Amino acid sequence: MREFFERRPELKVIIYAGKGGLGKTTCSAATAYWLAIKKGKKCLCFSTDPQASLSDIFERDIFGKGVQSFGPGLYVLEIDADKRIAEYQEEIRRKIKEMYGLDKIPKEIDEYIKSAAAEPAMHESATYDAMADLLAKGEYDYYIFDMPPFGHGIRMVSMAFILDAWIDKITEARMEAQKYREAIEILRGTVEMEREDMMLKDLQDIREKLDFFRDVLT
């Protein structure tokens, strides 16, 4: 292992993938331990497997409890995708109220937010976004990802292209709407334009984060 990393000093992201039963989680934990405890690096071992077992390996219940420390430089995370999705919903509600000056989300919009969270690919999307967030922050020397079994892993990697296309469509629609509303906004002042610009900026920030992570994966 030492020779492997010495030959690849630029390598910062290690992904263990494949079918179930190969020992991906064990290898992920062992690699993170070796890099952190033996080599003095700051490492994050992150499980993307819905049936994560890092809690068993490290003998502590860490599921959905955020990043946990297991000694100098060794950090471990098991994401709770359901919790992440619930946080998305609250963030969307907050932004809608903030952007449009609402005290309460209209019922039909709230129903849409709830139904969108039930989409089949939402768990993969939430996990993918969590991985992208971690890399974008750049807080660790190494990132060791324990991927789910092959089928789930393929769907997760494909999220890079699905989300990319989705953001393109949303951005295009927002820019088109802004163009048609421009004359009205000028008459009403700059507040609405600022709101629209803020939404486009959020989309651009998400796009840049996902593009960065897609390049890492592919």
GROMACS .gro file of C-alpha atoms in nm:
model
  218
    1MET     CA    1   0.000   0.000   0.000
    2ARG     CA    2   0.284   0.238   0.082
    3GLU     CA    3   0.432   0.196  -0.267
    4PHE     CA    4   0.090   0.246  -0.426
    5PHE     CA    5   0.045   0.589  -0.268
    6GLU     CA    6   0.409   0.688  -0.321
    7ARG     CA    7   0.366   0.629  -0.695
    8ARG     CA    8   0.045   0.836  -0.698
    9PRO     CA    9   0.105   1.146  -0.484
   10GLU     CA   10  -0.178   1.330  -0.664
   11LEU     CA   11  -0.434   1.068  -0.558
   12LYS     CA   12  -0.669   1.210  -0.294
   13VAL     CA   13  -0.990   1.017  -0.355
   14ILE     CA   14  -1.007   0.640  -0.314
   15ILE     CA   15  -1.326   0.459  -0.414
   16TYR     CA   16  -1.396   0.097  -0.327
   17ALA     CA   17  -1.667  -0.040  -0.555
   18GLY     CA   18  -1.794  -0.372  -0.688
   19LYS     CA   19  -2.050  -0.638  -0.608
   20GLY     CA   20  -2.158  -0.718  -0.256
   21GLY     CA   21  -1.944  -0.941  -0.036
   22LEU     CA   22  -1.605  -0.835  -0.172
   23GLY     CA   23  -1.498  -0.658   0.147
   24LYS     CA   24  -1.535  -0.300   0.024
   25THR     CA   25  -1.622  -0.165   0.368
   26THR     CA   26  -1.337  -0.351   0.536
   27CYS     CA   27  -1.087  -0.225   0.278
   28SER     CA   28  -1.221   0.130   0.308
   29ALA     CA   29  -1.185   0.129   0.686
   30ALA     CA   30  -0.839  -0.032   0.671
   31THR     CA   31  -0.714   0.220   0.414
   32ALA     CA   32  -0.841   0.515   0.616
   33TYR     CA   33  -0.684   0.373   0.933
   34TRP     CA   34  -0.347   0.317   0.764
   35LEU     CA   35  -0.334   0.664   0.609
   36ALA     CA   36  -0.444   0.840   0.928
   37ILE     CA   37  -0.282   0.644   1.209
   38LYS     CA   38   0.026   0.510   1.031
   39LYS     CA   39   0.099   0.794   0.785
   40GLY     CA   40  -0.031   1.093   0.982
   41LYS     CA   41  -0.279   1.209   0.717
   42LYS     CA   42  -0.621   1.359   0.777
   43CYS     CA   43  -0.867   1.112   0.625
   44LEU     CA   44  -1.241   1.077   0.591
   45CYS     CA   45  -1.395   0.734   0.540
   46PHE     CA   46  -1.745   0.781   0.401
   47SER     CA   47  -1.996   0.502   0.349
   48THR     CA   48  -2.250   0.545   0.069
   49ASP     CA   49  -2.396   0.197   0.120
   50PRO     CA   50  -2.762   0.193   0.236
   51GLN     CA   51  -2.666  -0.113   0.442
   52ALA     CA   52  -2.358   0.055   0.584
   53SER     CA   53  -2.147  -0.142   0.832
   54LEU     CA   54  -1.876   0.104   0.931
   55SER     CA   55  -2.055   0.124   1.267
   56ASP     CA   56  -1.980  -0.247   1.316
   57ILE     CA   57  -1.616  -0.215   1.215
   58PHE     CA   58  -1.548   0.083   1.440
   59GLU     CA   59  -1.777  -0.053   1.715
   60ARG     CA   60  -1.977   0.266   1.751
   61ASP     CA   61  -2.318   0.366   1.621
   62ILE     CA   62  -2.234   0.649   1.381
   63PHE     CA   63  -2.525   0.621   1.136
   64GLY     CA   64  -2.670   0.965   1.062
   65LYS     CA   65  -2.466   1.132   1.337
   66GLY     CA   66  -2.232   1.337   1.121
   67VAL     CA   67  -1.855   1.307   1.098
   68GLN     CA   68  -1.711   1.108   1.390
   69SER     CA   69  -1.349   1.110   1.508
   70PHE     CA   70  -1.167   0.782   1.581
   71GLY     CA   71  -0.824   0.912   1.663
   72PRO     CA   72  -0.571   1.157   1.518
   73GLY     CA   73  -0.663   1.224   1.156
   74LEU     CA   74  -0.922   0.945   1.129
   75TYR     CA   75  -1.280   1.056   1.060
   76VAL     CA   76  -1.574   0.839   0.963
   77LEU     CA   77  -1.921   0.919   0.827
   78GLU     CA   78  -2.229   0.708   0.759
   79ILE     CA   79  -2.491   0.923   0.591
   80ASP     CA   80  -2.860   0.894   0.669
   81ALA     CA   81  -3.010   0.968   0.326
   82ASP     CA   82  -3.361   1.012   0.469
   83LYS     CA   83  -3.232   1.277   0.707
   84ARG     CA   84  -3.046   1.448   0.422
   85ILE     CA   85  -3.365   1.456   0.213
   86ALA     CA   86  -3.560   1.607   0.504
   87GLU     CA   87  -3.292   1.876   0.533
   88TYR     CA   88  -3.331   1.945   0.158
   89GLN     CA   89  -3.702   1.995   0.205
   90GLU     CA   90  -3.653   2.244   0.486
   91GLU     CA   91  -3.386   2.430   0.289
   92ILE     CA   92  -3.617   2.457  -0.013
   93ARG     CA   93  -3.900   2.587   0.206
   94ARG     CA   94  -3.669   2.841   0.367
   95LYS     CA   95  -3.543   2.970   0.032
   96ILE     CA   96  -3.892   3.000  -0.113
   97LYS     CA   97  -4.013   3.200   0.188
   98GLU     CA   98  -3.701   3.416   0.183
   99MET     CA   99  -3.707   3.486  -0.191
  100TYR     CA  100  -4.078   3.565  -0.213
  101GLY     CA  101  -4.136   3.719   0.129
  102LEU     CA  102  -4.376   3.446   0.244
  103ASP     CA  103  -4.460   3.359   0.603
  104LYS     CA  104  -4.598   3.021   0.503
  105ILE     CA  105  -4.545   2.789   0.206
  106PRO     CA  106  -4.863   2.752  -0.004
  107LYS     CA  107  -5.020   2.408   0.035
  108GLU     CA  108  -4.982   2.309  -0.333
  109ILE     CA  109  -4.611   2.398  -0.330
  110ASP     CA  110  -4.553   2.208  -0.006
  111GLU     CA  111  -4.727   1.904  -0.153
  112TYR     CA  112  -4.494   1.920  -0.452
  113ILE     CA  113  -4.187   1.940  -0.224
  114LYS     CA  114  -4.307   1.632  -0.035
  115SER     CA  115  -4.383   1.433  -0.350
  116ALA     CA  116  -4.047   1.519  -0.507
  117ALA     CA  117  -3.871   1.373  -0.203
  118ALA     CA  118  -4.040   1.039  -0.273
  119GLU     CA  119  -3.882   1.003  -0.619
  120PRO     CA  120  -3.700   0.666  -0.660
  121ALA     CA  121  -3.359   0.825  -0.729
  122MET     CA  122  -3.378   1.072  -0.442
  123HIS     CA  123  -3.166   0.860  -0.205
  124GLU     CA  124  -2.887   0.831  -0.462
  125SER     CA  125  -2.914   1.204  -0.533
  126ALA     CA  126  -2.892   1.292  -0.162
  127THR     CA  127  -2.588   1.068  -0.111
  128TYR     CA  128  -2.418   1.197  -0.424
  129ASP     CA  129  -2.472   1.555  -0.313
  130ALA     CA  130  -2.328   1.477   0.031
  131MET     CA  131  -2.016   1.332  -0.133
  132ALA     CA  132  -1.983   1.638  -0.357
  133ASP     CA  133  -2.017   1.869  -0.056
  134LEU     CA  134  -1.738   1.691   0.128
  135LEU     CA  135  -1.495   1.719  -0.163
  136ALA     CA  136  -1.586   2.081  -0.234
  137LYS     CA  137  -1.496   2.181   0.123
  138GLY     CA  138  -1.148   2.027   0.088
  139GLU     CA  139  -1.099   1.966   0.461
  140TYR     CA  140  -0.918   1.631   0.433
  141ASP     CA  141  -0.599   1.497   0.279
  142TYR     CA  142  -0.774   1.179   0.163
  143TYR     CA  143  -1.133   1.078   0.097
  144ILE     CA  144  -1.211   0.706   0.107
  145PHE     CA  145  -1.556   0.623  -0.029
  146ASP     CA  146  -1.718   0.289   0.047
  147MET     CA  147  -1.961   0.248  -0.242
  148PRO     CA  148  -2.280   0.039  -0.235
  149PRO     CA  149  -2.304  -0.289  -0.431
  150PHE     CA  150  -2.253  -0.261  -0.806
  151GLY     CA  151  -2.609  -0.176  -0.917
  152HIS     CA  152  -2.653   0.100  -0.660
  153GLY     CA  153  -2.303   0.226  -0.734
  154ILE     CA  154  -2.372   0.257  -1.107
  155ARG     CA  155  -2.689   0.456  -1.037
  156MET     CA  156  -2.499   0.685  -0.803
  157VAL     CA  157  -2.226   0.758  -1.057
  158SER     CA  158  -2.493   0.820  -1.322
  159MET     CA  159  -2.636   1.093  -1.097
  160ALA     CA  160  -2.349   1.313  -1.217
  161PHE     CA  161  -2.501   1.328  -1.564
  162ILE     CA  162  -2.866   1.327  -1.454
  163LEU     CA  163  -2.820   1.620  -1.216
  164ASP     CA  164  -2.608   1.805  -1.471
  165ALA     CA  165  -2.887   1.784  -1.730
  166TRP     CA  166  -3.150   1.880  -1.470
  167ILE     CA  167  -2.960   2.193  -1.363
  168ASP     CA  168  -2.914   2.292  -1.728
  169LYS     CA  169  -3.290   2.272  -1.784
  170ILE     CA  170  -3.376   2.464  -1.467
  171THR     CA  171  -3.119   2.734  -1.541
  172GLU     CA  172  -3.245   2.771  -1.898
  173ALA     CA  173  -3.604   2.804  -1.776
  174ARG     CA  174  -3.507   3.063  -1.515
  175MET     CA  175  -3.312   3.272  -1.764
  176GLU     CA  176  -3.601   3.259  -2.011
  177ALA     CA  177  -3.848   3.366  -1.743
  178GLN     CA  178  -3.619   3.647  -1.635
  179LYS     CA  179  -3.593   3.777  -1.990
  180TYR     CA  180  -3.972   3.801  -2.031
  181ARG     CA  181  -4.016   3.962  -1.691
  182GLU     CA  182  -3.741   4.219  -1.736
  183ALA     CA  183  -3.962   4.508  -1.845
  184ILE     CA  184  -4.199   4.457  -1.552
  185GLU     CA  185  -3.912   4.428  -1.303
  186ILE     CA  186  -3.765   4.758  -1.419
  187LEU     CA  187  -4.095   4.928  -1.345
  188ARG     CA  188  -4.128   4.761  -1.006
  189GLY     CA  189  -3.766   4.819  -0.896
  190THR     CA  190  -3.475   4.581  -0.846
  191VAL     CA  191  -3.602   4.356  -0.566
  192GLU     CA  192  -3.749   4.086  -0.788
  193MET     CA  193  -3.448   4.091  -1.017
  194GLU     CA  194  -3.221   4.043  -0.719
  195ARG     CA  195  -3.428   3.744  -0.613
  196GLU     CA  196  -3.404   3.593  -0.959
  197ASP     CA  197  -3.030   3.658  -0.973
  198MET     CA  198  -2.992   3.488  -0.635
  199MET     CA  199  -3.168   3.177  -0.764
  200LEU     CA  200  -2.950   3.165  -1.074
  201LYS     CA  201  -2.641   3.206  -0.858
  202ASP     CA  202  -2.751   2.914  -0.639
  203LEU     CA  203  -2.796   2.700  -0.949
  204GLN     CA  204  -2.452   2.799  -1.078
  205ASP     CA  205  -2.291   2.716  -0.743
  206ILE     CA  206  -2.456   2.373  -0.742
  207ARG     CA  207  -2.348   2.316  -1.101
  208GLU     CA  208  -1.984   2.396  -1.025
  209LYS     CA  209  -1.982   2.168  -0.720
  210LEU     CA  210  -2.135   1.875  -0.909
  211ASP     CA  211  -1.910   1.926  -1.212
  212PHE     CA  212  -1.604   1.915  -0.986
  213PHE     CA  213  -1.717   1.591  -0.827
  214ARG     CA  214  -1.815   1.440  -1.162
  215ASP     CA  215  -1.462   1.504  -1.290
  216VAL     CA  216  -1.322   1.329  -0.982
  217LEU     CA  217  -1.543   1.024  -1.039
  218THR     CA  218  -1.488   0.996  -1.412
   0.00000   0.00000   0.00000
